[in-house]
């Protein structure tokens, strides 16, 4: 499993893009908008885990992965959350209330192509339900 300090070396590869938050802040208003209320709920959940010391840090959509080139352009995948844990490991979490087939295929392809990352699918049917977390793919070990 890879740790955050190793992301800088991976940035040099063209298949991984790390978002510069300072540049992004100039393009968007200071208030952050999530793609769904479910993602907002998960962000609040991660904040609670951070306050409890179970999560060191997290970021919303900081990475993009190029999966393939098509005739009309490239196919990209952007996980919703990068979560860092106190032991230095991290996960890439995709939050979905409903998952289309195309979204699931992108997640599976990304987990297969970039197997040194730990991808997780995070779902919840109702607000009162606990989060269901499924690890996607196999994590390459050192």
PDB file of C-alpha atoms in Angstrom, residues 53-133:
ATOM      1  CA  UNK A  53      -8.446  10.480  15.929  1.00  0.00           C
ATOM      2  CA  UNK A  54      -9.391   7.630  13.582  1.00  0.00           C
ATOM      3  CA  UNK A  55      -8.697   9.705  10.442  1.00  0.00           C
ATOM      4  CA  UNK A  56      -5.689  11.982  10.086  1.00  0.00           C
ATOM      5  CA  UNK A  57      -6.921  14.014   7.096  1.00  0.00           C
ATOM      6  CA  UNK A  58      -9.175  13.860   4.049  1.00  0.00           C
ATOM      7  CA  UNK A  59      -9.663  15.745   0.789  1.00  0.00           C
ATOM      8  CA  UNK A  60     -12.543  15.963  -1.642  1.00  0.00           C
ATOM      9  CA  UNK A  61     -11.775  14.931  -5.254  1.00  0.00           C
ATOM     10  CA  UNK A  62      -8.009  15.637  -5.159  1.00  0.00           C
ATOM     11  CA  UNK A  63      -6.969  13.047  -7.784  1.00  0.00           C
ATOM     12  CA  UNK A  64      -7.879  12.134 -11.351  1.00  0.00           C
ATOM     13  CA  UNK A  65      -6.894   8.908 -13.089  1.00  0.00           C
ATOM     14  CA  UNK A  66      -6.684   8.546 -16.857  1.00  0.00           C
ATOM     15  CA  UNK A  67      -8.129   5.138 -17.663  1.00  0.00           C
ATOM     16  CA  UNK A  68      -8.021   5.046 -21.452  1.00  0.00           C
ATOM     17  CA  UNK A  69      -7.891   7.050 -24.654  1.00  0.00           C
ATOM     18  CA  UNK A  70     -10.946   7.060 -26.898  1.00  0.00           C
ATOM     19  CA  UNK A  71     -11.476   8.363 -30.419  1.00  0.00           C
ATOM     20  CA  UNK A  72     -13.156  11.499 -29.085  1.00  0.00           C
ATOM     21  CA  UNK A  73     -11.050  12.004 -25.983  1.00  0.00           C
ATOM     22  CA  UNK A  74      -9.786  10.429 -22.803  1.00  0.00           C
ATOM     23  CA  UNK A  75     -11.670   8.462 -20.155  1.00  0.00           C
ATOM     24  CA  UNK A  76     -11.019   9.722 -16.619  1.00  0.00           C
ATOM     25  CA  UNK A  77     -12.030   8.608 -13.146  1.00  0.00           C
ATOM     26  CA  UNK A  78     -12.069  10.927 -10.128  1.00  0.00           C
ATOM     27  CA  UNK A  79     -12.665   9.316  -6.704  1.00  0.00           C
ATOM     28  CA  UNK A  80     -14.752  11.378  -4.299  1.00  0.00           C
ATOM     29  CA  UNK A  81     -12.509  11.288  -1.227  1.00  0.00           C
ATOM     30  CA  UNK A  82      -8.864  10.680  -0.373  1.00  0.00           C
ATOM     31  CA  UNK A  83      -8.700   9.610   3.282  1.00  0.00           C
ATOM     32  CA  UNK A  84      -5.428   9.428   5.229  1.00  0.00           C
ATOM     33  CA  UNK A  85      -5.179   7.351   8.397  1.00  0.00           C
ATOM     34  CA  UNK A  86      -2.849   7.830  11.385  1.00  0.00           C
ATOM     35  CA  UNK A  87      -0.701   4.847  10.310  1.00  0.00           C
ATOM     36  CA  UNK A  88       0.173   6.666   7.028  1.00  0.00           C
ATOM     37  CA  UNK A  89      -2.058   4.593   4.762  1.00  0.00           C
ATOM     38  CA  UNK A  90      -4.931   6.006   2.793  1.00  0.00           C
ATOM     39  CA  UNK A  91      -8.019   5.008   0.844  1.00  0.00           C
ATOM     40  CA  UNK A  92      -9.786   6.426  -2.200  1.00  0.00           C
ATOM     41  CA  UNK A  93     -13.496   6.382  -1.405  1.00  0.00           C
ATOM     42  CA  UNK A  94     -16.302   6.570  -3.955  1.00  0.00           C
ATOM     43  CA  UNK A  95     -19.633   7.571  -2.398  1.00  0.00           C
ATOM     44  CA  UNK A  96     -22.761   6.408  -4.218  1.00  0.00           C
ATOM     45  CA  UNK A  97     -26.441   6.210  -3.408  1.00  0.00           C
ATOM     46  CA  UNK A  98     -27.108   4.544  -6.748  1.00  0.00           C
ATOM     47  CA  UNK A  99     -24.412   3.225  -9.067  1.00  0.00           C
ATOM     48  CA  UNK A 100     -24.837   3.090 -12.824  1.00  0.00           C
ATOM     49  CA  UNK A 101     -23.118   0.278 -14.724  1.00  0.00           C
ATOM     50  CA  UNK A 102     -20.699   2.715 -16.393  1.00  0.00           C
ATOM     51  CA  UNK A 103     -19.661   4.128 -12.995  1.00  0.00           C
ATOM     52  CA  UNK A 104     -19.036   0.651 -11.599  1.00  0.00           C
ATOM     53  CA  UNK A 105     -16.952  -0.302 -14.648  1.00  0.00           C
ATOM     54  CA  UNK A 106     -14.808   2.833 -14.268  1.00  0.00           C
ATOM     55  CA  UNK A 107     -14.234   2.064 -10.597  1.00  0.00           C
ATOM     56  CA  UNK A 108     -13.305  -1.569 -11.331  1.00  0.00           C
ATOM     57  CA  UNK A 109     -10.979  -0.610 -14.201  1.00  0.00           C
ATOM     58  CA  UNK A 110      -9.267   2.030 -12.067  1.00  0.00           C
ATOM     59  CA  UNK A 111      -8.839  -0.383  -9.136  1.00  0.00           C
ATOM     60  CA  UNK A 112      -7.357  -2.948 -11.518  1.00  0.00           C
ATOM     61  CA  UNK A 113      -5.049  -0.538 -13.360  1.00  0.00           C
ATOM     62  CA  UNK A 114      -3.830   1.252 -10.211  1.00  0.00           C
ATOM     63  CA  UNK A 115      -3.750  -1.731  -7.855  1.00  0.00           C
ATOM     64  CA  UNK A 116      -1.354  -0.132  -5.359  1.00  0.00           C
ATOM     65  CA  UNK A 117      -4.196   2.178  -4.252  1.00  0.00           C
ATOM     66  CA  UNK A 118      -6.964   0.981  -1.953  1.00  0.00           C
ATOM     67  CA  UNK A 119     -10.325   1.821  -3.548  1.00  0.00           C
ATOM     68  CA  UNK A 120     -13.551   1.594  -1.566  1.00  0.00           C
ATOM     69  CA  UNK A 121     -17.202   1.931  -2.499  1.00  0.00           C
ATOM     70  CA  UNK A 122     -19.165   3.690   0.241  1.00  0.00           C
ATOM     71  CA  UNK A 123     -22.960   3.419   0.203  1.00  0.00           C
ATOM     72  CA  UNK A 124     -25.917   4.022   2.464  1.00  0.00           C
ATOM     73  CA  UNK A 125     -29.601   3.383   1.707  1.00  0.00           C
ATOM     74  CA  UNK A 126     -31.166   5.697   4.300  1.00  0.00           C
ATOM     75  CA  UNK A 127     -29.720   8.518   6.385  1.00  0.00           C
ATOM     76  CA  UNK A 128     -30.366   6.504   9.555  1.00  0.00           C
ATOM     77  CA  UNK A 129     -28.465   3.472   8.195  1.00  0.00           C
ATOM     78  CA  UNK A 130     -24.752   2.916   8.878  1.00  0.00           C
ATOM     79  CA  UNK A 131     -22.278   3.334   6.018  1.00  0.00           C
ATOM     80  CA  UNK A 132     -21.596   0.199   3.987  1.00  0.00           C
ATOM     81  CA  UNK A 133     -17.970   0.074   2.838  1.00  0.00           C
TER      82      UNK A 133
END
